[in-house]
Short mmCIF file of C-alpha atoms in Angstrom, two decimals:
data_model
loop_
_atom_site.label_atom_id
_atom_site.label_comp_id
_atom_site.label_asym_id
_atom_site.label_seq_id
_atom_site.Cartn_x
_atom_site.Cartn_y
_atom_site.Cartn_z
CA UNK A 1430 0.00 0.00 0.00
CA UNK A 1431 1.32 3.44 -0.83
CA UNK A 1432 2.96 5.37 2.11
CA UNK A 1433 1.08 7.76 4.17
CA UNK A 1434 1.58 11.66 3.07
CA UNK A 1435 0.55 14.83 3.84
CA UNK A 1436 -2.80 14.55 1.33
CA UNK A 1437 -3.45 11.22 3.41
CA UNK A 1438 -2.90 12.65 7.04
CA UNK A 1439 -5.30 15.35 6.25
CA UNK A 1440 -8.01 12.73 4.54
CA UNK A 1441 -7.46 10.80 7.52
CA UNK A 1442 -7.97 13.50 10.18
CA UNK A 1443 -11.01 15.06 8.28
CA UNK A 1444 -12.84 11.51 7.92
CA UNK A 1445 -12.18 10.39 11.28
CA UNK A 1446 -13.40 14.08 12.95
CA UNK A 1447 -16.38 13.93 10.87
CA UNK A 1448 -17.30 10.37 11.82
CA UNK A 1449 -16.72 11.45 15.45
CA UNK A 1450 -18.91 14.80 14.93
CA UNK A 1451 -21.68 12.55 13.31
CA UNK A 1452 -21.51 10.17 16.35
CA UNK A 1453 -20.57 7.43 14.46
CA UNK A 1454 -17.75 5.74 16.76
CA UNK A 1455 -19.05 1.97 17.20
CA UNK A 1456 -21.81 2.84 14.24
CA UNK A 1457 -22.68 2.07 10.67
CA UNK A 1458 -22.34 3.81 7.27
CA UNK A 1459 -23.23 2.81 3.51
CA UNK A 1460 -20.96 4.96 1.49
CA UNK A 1461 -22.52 5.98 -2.02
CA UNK A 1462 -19.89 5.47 -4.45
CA UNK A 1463 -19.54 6.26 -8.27
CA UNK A 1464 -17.11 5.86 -9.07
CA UNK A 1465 -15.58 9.35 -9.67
CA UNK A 1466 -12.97 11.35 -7.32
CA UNK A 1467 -14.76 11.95 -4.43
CA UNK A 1468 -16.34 9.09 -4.03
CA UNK A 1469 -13.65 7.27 -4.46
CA UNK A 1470 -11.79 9.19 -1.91
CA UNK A 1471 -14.69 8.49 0.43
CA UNK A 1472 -14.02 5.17 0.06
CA UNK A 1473 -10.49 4.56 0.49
CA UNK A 1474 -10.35 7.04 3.38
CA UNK A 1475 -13.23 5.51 5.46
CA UNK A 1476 -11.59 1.83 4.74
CA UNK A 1477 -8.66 4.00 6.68
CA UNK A 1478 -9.89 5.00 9.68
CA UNK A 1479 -13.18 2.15 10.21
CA UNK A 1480 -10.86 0.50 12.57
CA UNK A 1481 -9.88 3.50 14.67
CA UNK A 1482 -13.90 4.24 14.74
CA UNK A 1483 -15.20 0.57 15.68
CA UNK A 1484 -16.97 1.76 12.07
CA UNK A 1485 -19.42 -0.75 10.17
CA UNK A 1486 -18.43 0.17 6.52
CA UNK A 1487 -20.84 -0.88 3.69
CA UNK A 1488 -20.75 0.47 -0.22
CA UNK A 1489 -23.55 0.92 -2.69
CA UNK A 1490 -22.81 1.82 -5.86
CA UNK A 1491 -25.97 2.62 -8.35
CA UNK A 1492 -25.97 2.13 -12.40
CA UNK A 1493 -28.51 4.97 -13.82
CA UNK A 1494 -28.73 3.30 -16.84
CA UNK A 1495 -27.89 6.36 -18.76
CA UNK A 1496 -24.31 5.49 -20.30
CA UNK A 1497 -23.07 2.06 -21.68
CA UNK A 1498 -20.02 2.44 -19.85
CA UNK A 1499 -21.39 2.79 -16.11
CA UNK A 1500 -21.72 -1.00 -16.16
CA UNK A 1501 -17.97 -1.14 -16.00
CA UNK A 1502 -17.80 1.42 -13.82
CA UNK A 1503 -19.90 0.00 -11.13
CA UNK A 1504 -17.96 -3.18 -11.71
CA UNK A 1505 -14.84 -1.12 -10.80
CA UNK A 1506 -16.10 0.02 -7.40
CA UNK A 1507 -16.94 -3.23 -6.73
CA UNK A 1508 -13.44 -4.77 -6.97
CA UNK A 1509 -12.16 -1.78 -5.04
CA UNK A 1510 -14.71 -2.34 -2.05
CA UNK A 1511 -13.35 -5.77 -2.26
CA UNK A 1512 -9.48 -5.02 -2.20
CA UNK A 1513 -10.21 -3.06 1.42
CA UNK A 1514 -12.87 -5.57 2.53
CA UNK A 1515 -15.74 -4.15 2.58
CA UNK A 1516 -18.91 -5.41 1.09
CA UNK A 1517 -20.40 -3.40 -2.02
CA UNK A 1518 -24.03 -3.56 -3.36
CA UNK A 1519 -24.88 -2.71 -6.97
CA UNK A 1520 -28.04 -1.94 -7.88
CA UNK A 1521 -29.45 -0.88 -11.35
CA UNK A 1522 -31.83 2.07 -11.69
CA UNK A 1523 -33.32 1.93 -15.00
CA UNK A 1524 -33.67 5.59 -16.05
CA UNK A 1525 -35.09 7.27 -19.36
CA UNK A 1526 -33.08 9.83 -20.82
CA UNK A 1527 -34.41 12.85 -21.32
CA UNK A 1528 -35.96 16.18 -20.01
CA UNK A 1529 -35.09 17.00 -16.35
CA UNK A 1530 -32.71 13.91 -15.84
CA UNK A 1531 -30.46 15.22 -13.54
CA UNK A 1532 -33.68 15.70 -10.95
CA UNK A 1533 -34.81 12.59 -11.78
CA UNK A 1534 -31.71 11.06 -11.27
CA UNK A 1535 -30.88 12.58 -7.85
CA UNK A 1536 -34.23 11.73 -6.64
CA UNK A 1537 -33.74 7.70 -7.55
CA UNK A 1538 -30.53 7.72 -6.16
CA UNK A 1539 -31.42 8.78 -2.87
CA UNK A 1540 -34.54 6.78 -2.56
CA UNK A 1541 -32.25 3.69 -3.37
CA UNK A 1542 -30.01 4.64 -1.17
CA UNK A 1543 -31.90 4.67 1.73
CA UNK A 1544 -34.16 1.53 1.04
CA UNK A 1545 -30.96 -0.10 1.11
CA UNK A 1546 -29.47 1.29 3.95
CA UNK A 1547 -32.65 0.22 5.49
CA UNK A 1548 -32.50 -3.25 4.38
CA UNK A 1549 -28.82 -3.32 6.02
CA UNK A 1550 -29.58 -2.11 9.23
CA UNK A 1551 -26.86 0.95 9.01
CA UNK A 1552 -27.36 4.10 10.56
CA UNK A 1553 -26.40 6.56 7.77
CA UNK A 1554 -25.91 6.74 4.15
CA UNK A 1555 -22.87 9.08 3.51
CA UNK A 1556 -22.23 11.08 0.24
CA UNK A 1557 -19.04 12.41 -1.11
CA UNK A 1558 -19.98 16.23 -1.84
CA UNK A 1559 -16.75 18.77 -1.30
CA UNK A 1560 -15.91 21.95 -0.62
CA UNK A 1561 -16.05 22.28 -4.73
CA UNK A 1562 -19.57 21.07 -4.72
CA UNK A 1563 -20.86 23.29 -1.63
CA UNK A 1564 -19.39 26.36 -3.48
CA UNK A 1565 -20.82 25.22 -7.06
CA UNK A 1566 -24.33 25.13 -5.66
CA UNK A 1567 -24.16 28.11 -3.92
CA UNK A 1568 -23.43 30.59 -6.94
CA UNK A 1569 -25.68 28.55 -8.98
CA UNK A 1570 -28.30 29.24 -6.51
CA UNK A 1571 -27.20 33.02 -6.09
CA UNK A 1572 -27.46 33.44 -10.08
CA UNK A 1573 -30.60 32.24 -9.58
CA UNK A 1574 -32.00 34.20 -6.75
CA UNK A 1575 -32.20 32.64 -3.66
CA UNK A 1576 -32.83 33.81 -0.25
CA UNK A 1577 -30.63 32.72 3.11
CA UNK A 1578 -32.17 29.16 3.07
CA UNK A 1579 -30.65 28.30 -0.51
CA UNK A 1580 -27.54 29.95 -0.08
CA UNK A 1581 -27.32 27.77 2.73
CA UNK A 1582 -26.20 25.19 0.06
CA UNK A 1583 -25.81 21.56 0.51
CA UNK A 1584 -25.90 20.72 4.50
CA UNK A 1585 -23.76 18.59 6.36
CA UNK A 1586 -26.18 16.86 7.62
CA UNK A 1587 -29.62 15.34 7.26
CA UNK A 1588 -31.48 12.87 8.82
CA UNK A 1589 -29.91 9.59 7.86
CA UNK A 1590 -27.88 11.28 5.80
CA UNK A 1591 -23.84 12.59 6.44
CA UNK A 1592 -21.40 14.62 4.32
CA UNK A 1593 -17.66 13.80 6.00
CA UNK A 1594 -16.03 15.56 3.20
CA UNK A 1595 -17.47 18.65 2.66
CA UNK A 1596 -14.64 20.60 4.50
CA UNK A 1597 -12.22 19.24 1.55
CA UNK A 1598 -12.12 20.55 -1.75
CA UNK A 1599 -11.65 18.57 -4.94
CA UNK A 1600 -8.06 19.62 -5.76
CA UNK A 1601 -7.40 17.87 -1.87
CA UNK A 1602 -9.12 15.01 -2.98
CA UNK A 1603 -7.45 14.42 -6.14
CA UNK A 1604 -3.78 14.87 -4.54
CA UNK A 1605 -5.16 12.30 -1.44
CA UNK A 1606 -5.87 9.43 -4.73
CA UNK A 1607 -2.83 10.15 -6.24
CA UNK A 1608 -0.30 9.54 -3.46
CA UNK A 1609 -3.14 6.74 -3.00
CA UNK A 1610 -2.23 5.52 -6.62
CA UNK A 1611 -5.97 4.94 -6.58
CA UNK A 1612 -7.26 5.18 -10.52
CA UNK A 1613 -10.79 7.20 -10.66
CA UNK A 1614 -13.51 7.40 -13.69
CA UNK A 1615 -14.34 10.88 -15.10
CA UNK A 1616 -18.51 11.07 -15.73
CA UNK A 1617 -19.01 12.91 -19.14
CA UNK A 1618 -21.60 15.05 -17.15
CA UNK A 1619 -19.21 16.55 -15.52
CA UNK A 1620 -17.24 18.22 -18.39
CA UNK A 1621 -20.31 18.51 -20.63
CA UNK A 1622 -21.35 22.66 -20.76
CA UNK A 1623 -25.13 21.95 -21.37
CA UNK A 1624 -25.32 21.79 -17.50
CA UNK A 1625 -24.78 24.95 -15.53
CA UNK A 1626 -23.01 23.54 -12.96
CA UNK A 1627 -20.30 22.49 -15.35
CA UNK A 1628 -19.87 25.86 -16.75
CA UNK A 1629 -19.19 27.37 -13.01
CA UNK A 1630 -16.95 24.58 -12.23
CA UNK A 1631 -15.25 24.86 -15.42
CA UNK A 1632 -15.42 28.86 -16.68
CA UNK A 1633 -16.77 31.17 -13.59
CA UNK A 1634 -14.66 29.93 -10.59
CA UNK A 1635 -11.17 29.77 -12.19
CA UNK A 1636 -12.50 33.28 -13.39
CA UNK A 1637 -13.11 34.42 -9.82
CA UNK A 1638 -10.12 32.92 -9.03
CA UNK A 1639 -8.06 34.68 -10.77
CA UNK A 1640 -9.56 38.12 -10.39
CA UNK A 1641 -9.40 37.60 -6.42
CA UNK A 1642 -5.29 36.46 -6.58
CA UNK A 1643 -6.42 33.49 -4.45
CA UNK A 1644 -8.78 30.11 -4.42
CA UNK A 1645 -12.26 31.45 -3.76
CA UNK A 1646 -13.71 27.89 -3.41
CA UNK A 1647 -13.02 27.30 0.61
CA UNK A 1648 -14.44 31.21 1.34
CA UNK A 1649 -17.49 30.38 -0.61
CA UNK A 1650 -17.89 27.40 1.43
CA UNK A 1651 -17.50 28.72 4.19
CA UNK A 1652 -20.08 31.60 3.83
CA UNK A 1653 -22.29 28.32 2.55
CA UNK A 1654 -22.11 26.84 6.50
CA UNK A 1655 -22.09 30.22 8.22
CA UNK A 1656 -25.32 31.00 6.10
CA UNK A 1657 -26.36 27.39 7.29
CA UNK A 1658 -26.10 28.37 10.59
CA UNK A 1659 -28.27 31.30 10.60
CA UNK A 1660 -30.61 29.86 8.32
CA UNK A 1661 -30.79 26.43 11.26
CA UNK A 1662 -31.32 29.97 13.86
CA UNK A 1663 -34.17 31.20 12.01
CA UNK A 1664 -35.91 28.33 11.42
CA UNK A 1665 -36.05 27.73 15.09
CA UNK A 1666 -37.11 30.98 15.74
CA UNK A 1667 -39.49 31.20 13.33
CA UNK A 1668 -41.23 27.82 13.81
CA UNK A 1669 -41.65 29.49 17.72
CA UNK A 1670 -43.27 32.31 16.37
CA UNK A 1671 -45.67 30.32 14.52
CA UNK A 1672 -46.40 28.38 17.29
CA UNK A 1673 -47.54 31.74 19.30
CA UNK A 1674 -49.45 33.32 16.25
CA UNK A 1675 -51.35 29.90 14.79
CA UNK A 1676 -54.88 29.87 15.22
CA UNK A 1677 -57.28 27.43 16.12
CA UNK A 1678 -58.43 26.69 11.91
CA UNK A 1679 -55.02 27.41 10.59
CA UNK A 1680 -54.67 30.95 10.07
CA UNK A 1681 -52.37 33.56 12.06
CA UNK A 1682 -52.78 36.66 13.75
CA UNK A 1683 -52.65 39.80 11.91
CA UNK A 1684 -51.24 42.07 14.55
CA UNK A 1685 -48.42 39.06 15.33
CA UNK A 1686 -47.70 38.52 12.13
CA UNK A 1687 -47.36 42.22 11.76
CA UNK A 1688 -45.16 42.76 14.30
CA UNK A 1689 -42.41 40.12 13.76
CA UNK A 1690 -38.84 41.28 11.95
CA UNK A 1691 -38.80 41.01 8.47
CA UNK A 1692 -36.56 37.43 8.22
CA UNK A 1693 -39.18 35.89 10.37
CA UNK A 1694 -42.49 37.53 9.03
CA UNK A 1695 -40.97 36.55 5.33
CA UNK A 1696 -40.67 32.86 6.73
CA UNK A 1697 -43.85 32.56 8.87
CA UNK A 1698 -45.43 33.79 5.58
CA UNK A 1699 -43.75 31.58 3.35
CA UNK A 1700 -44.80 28.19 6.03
CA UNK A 1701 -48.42 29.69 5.76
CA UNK A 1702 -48.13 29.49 1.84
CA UNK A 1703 -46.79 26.22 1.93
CA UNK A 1704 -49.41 24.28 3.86
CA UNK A 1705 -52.24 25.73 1.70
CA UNK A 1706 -50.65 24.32 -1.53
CA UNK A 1707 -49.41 27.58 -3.06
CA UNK A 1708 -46.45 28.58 -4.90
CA UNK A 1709 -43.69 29.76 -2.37
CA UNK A 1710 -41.30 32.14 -4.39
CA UNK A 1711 -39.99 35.67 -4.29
CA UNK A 1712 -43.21 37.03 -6.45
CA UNK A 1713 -45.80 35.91 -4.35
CA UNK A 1714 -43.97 36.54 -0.92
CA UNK A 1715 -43.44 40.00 -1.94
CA UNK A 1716 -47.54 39.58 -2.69
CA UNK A 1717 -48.43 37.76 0.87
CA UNK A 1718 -46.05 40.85 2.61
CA UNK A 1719 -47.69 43.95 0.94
CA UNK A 1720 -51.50 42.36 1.51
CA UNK A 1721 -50.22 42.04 5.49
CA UNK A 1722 -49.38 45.23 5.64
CA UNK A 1723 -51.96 47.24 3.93
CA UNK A 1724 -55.20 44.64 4.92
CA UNK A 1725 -55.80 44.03 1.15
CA UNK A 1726 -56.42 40.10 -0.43
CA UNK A 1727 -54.31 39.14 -2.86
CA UNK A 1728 -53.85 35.99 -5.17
CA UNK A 1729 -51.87 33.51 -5.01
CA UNK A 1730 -50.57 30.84 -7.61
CA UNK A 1731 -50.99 26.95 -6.98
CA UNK A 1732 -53.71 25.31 -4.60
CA UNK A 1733 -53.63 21.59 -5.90
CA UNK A 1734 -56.42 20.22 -8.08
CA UNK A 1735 -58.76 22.29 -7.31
CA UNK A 1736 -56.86 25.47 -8.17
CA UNK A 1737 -57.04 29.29 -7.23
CA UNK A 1738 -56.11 30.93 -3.78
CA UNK A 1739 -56.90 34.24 -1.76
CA UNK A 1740 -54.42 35.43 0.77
CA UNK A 1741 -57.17 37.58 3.22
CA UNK A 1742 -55.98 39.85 6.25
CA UNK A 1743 -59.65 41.01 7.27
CA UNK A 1744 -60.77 40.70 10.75
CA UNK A 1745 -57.35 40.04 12.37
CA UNK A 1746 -56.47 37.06 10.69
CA UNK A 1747 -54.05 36.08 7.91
CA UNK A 1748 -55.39 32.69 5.49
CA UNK A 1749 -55.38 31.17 2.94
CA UNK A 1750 -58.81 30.48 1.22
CA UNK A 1751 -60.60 29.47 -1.80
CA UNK A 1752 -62.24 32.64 -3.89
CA UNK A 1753 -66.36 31.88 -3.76
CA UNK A 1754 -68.36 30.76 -5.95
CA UNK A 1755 -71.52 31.84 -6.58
CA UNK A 1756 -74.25 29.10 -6.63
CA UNK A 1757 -78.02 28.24 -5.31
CA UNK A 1758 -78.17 28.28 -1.47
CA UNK A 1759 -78.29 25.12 0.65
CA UNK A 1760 -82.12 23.55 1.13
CA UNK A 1761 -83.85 24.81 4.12
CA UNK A 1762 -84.00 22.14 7.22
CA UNK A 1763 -87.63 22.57 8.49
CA UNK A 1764 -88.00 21.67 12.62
CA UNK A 1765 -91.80 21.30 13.03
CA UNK A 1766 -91.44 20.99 17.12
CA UNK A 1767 -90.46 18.74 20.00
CA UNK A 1768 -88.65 15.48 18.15
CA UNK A 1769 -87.50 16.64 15.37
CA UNK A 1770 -83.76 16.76 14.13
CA UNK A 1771 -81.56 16.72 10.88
CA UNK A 1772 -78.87 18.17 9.72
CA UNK A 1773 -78.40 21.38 7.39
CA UNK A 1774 -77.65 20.30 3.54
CA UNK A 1775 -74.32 21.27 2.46
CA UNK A 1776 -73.45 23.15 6.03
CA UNK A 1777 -73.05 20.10 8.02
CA UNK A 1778 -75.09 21.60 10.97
CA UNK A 1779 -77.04 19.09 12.97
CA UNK A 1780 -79.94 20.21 15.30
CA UNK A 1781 -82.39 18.56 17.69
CA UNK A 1782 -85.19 20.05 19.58
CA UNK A 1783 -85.47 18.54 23.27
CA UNK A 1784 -87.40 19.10 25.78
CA UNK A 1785 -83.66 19.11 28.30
CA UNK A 1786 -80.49 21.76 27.90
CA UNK A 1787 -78.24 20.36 25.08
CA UNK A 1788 -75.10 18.13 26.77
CA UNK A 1789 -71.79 19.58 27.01
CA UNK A 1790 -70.16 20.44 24.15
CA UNK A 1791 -73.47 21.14 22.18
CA UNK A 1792 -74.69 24.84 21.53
CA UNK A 1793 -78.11 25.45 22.84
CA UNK A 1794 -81.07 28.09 22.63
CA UNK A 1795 -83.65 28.64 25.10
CA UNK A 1796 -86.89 28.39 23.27
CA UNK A 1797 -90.30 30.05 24.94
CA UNK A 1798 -93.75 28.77 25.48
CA UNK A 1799 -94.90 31.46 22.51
CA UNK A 1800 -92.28 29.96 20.12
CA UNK A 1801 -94.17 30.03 16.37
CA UNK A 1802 -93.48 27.17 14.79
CA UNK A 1803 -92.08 25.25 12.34
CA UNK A 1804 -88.34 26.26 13.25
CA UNK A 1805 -86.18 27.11 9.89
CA UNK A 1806 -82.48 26.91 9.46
CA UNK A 1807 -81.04 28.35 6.41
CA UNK A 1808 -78.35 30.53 4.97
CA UNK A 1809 -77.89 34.17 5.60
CA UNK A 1810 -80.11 36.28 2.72
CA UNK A 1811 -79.74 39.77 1.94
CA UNK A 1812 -81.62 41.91 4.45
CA UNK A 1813 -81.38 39.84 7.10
CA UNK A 1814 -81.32 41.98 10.57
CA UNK A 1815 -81.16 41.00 13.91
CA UNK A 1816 -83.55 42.43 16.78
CA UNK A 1817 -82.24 42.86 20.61
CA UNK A 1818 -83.23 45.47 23.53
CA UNK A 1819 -81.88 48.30 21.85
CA UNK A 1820 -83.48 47.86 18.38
CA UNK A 1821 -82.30 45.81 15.02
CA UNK A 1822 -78.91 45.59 13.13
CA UNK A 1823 -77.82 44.10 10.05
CA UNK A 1824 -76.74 40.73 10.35
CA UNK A 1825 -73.64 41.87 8.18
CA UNK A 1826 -72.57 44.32 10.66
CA UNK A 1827 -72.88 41.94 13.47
CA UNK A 1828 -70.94 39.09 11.27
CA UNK A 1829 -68.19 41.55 10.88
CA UNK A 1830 -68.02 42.88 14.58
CA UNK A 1831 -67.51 39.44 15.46
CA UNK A 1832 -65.15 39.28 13.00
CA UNK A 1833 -66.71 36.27 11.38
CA UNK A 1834 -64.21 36.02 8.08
CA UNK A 1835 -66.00 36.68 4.96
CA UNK A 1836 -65.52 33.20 3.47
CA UNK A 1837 -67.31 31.80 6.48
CA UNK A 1838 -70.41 33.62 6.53
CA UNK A 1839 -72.44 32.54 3.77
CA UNK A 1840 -71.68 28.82 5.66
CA UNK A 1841 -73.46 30.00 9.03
CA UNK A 1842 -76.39 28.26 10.21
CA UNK A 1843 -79.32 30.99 10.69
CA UNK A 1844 -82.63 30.20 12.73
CA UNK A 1845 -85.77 31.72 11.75
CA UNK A 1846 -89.56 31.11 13.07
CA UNK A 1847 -92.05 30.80 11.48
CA UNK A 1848 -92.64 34.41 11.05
CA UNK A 1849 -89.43 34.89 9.59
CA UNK A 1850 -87.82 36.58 12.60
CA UNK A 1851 -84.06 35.46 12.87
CA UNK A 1852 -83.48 33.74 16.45
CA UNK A 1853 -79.74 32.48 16.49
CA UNK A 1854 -77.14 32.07 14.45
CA UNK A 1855 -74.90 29.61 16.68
CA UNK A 1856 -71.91 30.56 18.13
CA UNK A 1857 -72.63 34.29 17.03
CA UNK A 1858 -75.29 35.48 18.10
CA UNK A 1859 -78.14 34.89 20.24
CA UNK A 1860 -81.58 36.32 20.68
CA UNK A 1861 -82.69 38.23 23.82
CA UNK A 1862 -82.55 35.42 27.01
CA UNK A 1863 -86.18 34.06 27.84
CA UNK A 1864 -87.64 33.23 31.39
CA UNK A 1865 -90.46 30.85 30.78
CA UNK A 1866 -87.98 27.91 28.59
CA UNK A 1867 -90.34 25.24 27.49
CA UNK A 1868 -87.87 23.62 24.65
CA UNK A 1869 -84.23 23.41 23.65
CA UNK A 1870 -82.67 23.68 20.68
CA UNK A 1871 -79.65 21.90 20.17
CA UNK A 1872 -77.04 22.58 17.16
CA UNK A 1873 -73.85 20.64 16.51
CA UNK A 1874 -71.25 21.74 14.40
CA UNK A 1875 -69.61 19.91 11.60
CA UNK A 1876 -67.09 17.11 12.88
CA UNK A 1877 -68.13 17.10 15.92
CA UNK A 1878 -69.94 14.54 17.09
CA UNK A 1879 -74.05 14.30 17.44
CA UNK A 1880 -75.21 14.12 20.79
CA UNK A 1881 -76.78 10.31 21.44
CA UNK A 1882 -74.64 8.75 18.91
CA UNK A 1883 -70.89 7.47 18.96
CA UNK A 1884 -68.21 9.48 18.59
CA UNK A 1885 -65.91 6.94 16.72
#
């Protein structure tokens, strides 16, 4: 075996910190290997210090299917796994050529990866990304336009997943194989200019290079973990202020949301987005910030299958909701008196009228001896007013002193008798309190659970 120089001392004391940092002494690790220079370097230098680490050392090496000559390639890792003892898996992936390969490819390979390392019973996969790659990703990101998160760049780690050699750049890995006299394959991806990450590698970084007097790639990566490190600070504080501001159906407070800096408003924002189904991006978070600060709605691209968003800020609240549709109100639900029950079409409402208070849990009104009858519960109409001890209001002023949001109210339940007077409209409003109670009557939201049945 070659004798141990300065390229190996440093491989040695990088892989053997990393494993440490990773908590890996007396633990497992399936090293994805190519075939190419890092990888290879991942594999020779983890076969060096396993026994130092108590480290269970595995290899998987994948065939895409994309180039005649990975088969030998793949065959070449495995003999190489073999000449340090450790065993090697090959597994074929099958691919189509074609538009968006390199996602494509990326997203097999990791999905293999981990089934496998499943199968094995190891604790981590570990890929062979550098220095070189960290700083590659993050201009490609920063040509692209990218916030804190993406020039965050590739992380260290992930769950299941470890990068020991991301402190090293390629030009160290290269001089580590050759005092090595380890042979490496060169993929034709890498050196083809279609891809943009080729032409950085190949034309903008020697560029930079030169015009700083120095090698840029370590600084870059190093801005790429320092950025990674605020970005992990953010997060945290960020998923804490969502945590204070999140409302009971999913949307946030106004004033909160208001209030918060700008780096954690823009990410609060941005989680919002997310869990409704619509497009996060720079256009319609600069949309989601302007409607929080000046109250107005704005749209929002994406929403799944059934398409079309509305970012509101009315009433104190920040959501996400569908625009409304226009259509023919819900049926009436007719209560002729003591007995009867059913449920509101399309509203999900159920109501009973008893002759006892409604249970826990159950909204209730107080109905009088002089109660005209049949009962009706419908949708709100135009007109509708309210009547109390100091006179009648519109039912639209009281829905939006309660703050009802205006995608909710043409949902609400409203009670009427028989003369057409409005009597409740559960959970917002109540009419006048009666003395002389003869009946009850007894509404139940949606999902929730009707009294006298099972709640499973």
């Amino acid at each position: 075996m070659p004798p141990t120089e300065d390229a190996s001392v440093l491989f040695s004391t990088t892989l053997e910190a990393a494993y440490r940092h990773f908590g890996l002494v007396g633990g497992s690790v399936l090293l994805a290997v190519s075939g190419g220079a890092d990888s290879t370097a991942l594999l020779v230098g983890t076969a060096r210090v396993r026994e130092a680490l108590s480290l269970r050392v595995e290899v998987a090496t994948l065939d895409h299917g994309l180039r005649p000559e990975a088969r030998h390639e793949v065959e070449a890792v495995a003999r190489l796994a073999a000449r340090w003892g450790l065993p090697c898996h090959v597994r074929a992936l099958h691919l189509a050529p074609g538009s968006g390969v390199e996602a494509r490819a990326r997203e097999a390979r990791y999905a293999e990866l981990e089934a496998l390392r499943r199968e094995r019973g190891l604790q981590v996969v570990a890929t062979a990304h550098t220095a070189s790659d960290q700083a590659e990703t993050l201009l490609m990101r920063l040509v692209r336009g990218t916030a804190l998160r993406g020039a965050a760049g590739i992380h260290r780690a992930r769950p299941f997943l470890v990068r020991p050699l991301i402190e090293r750049t390629r030009e160290e890995v290269e001089a580590f194989l050759a005092e090595q006299g380890i042979p490496f394959v060169t993929d034709p991806m890498n050196v083809d200019p279609t891809f943009l990450r080729t032409r950085i590698r190949h034309e903008v970084l020697p560029v930079l290079a030169r015009a700083a007097g120095f090698p840029v790639v370590p600084r870059l990566a190093t801005f790429a973990r320092l950025a990674a490190e605020d970005e992990a600070l953010l997060g945290e504080l960020a998923n804490g202020a969502w945590s204070r501001l999140v409302l009971a159906d999913g949307s946030l407070d106004a004033v909160g949301v208001r209030a918060l800096e700008p780096p954690l408003r823009r990410r609060v924002l941005a989680r919002l987005l997310s869990e409704a189904g619509a497009e996060v991006d720079d256009a319609s978070l600069a949309r989601a910030l302007s409607a929080v600060e000046t109250g107005r709605t704005v749209t929002l691209r994406g929403g799944g299958a059934r398409g079309g968003l509305l970012l509101r800020t009315t009433g104190g609240r920040v959501r996400c909701v569908r625009p409304e549709r226009a259509g023919e109100p819900p049926p009436a639900l007719v209560l002729a008196g003591e007995g009867a029950s059913g449920v509101q079409p399309r509203t999900g409402w159920a109501f009973t009228v008893a002759p006892e208070p409604p249970p826990p849990g159950t909204l209730g009104l107080s109905l009088p001896e002089g109660t005209s009858w049949p009962l009706t519960v419908r949708t709100r109409r135009p007109g509708d007013r309210v009547r109390g001890p100091a006179g009648s209001r519109k039912l639209q002023d009281v829905l939006v002193d309660r703050r009802i949001p205006g995608e909710l109210r043409d949902a609400l339940p409203v009670v009427t008798d028989a003369e057409g007077n409005l009597l409740w409209i559960p959970g917002v409003w109540n009419s006048p309190a009666v003395s002389a109670v003869r009946l009850f009557l007894w509404a139940t939201p949606p999902g929730a659970s009707t009294p006298g049945t099972s709640s499973l």
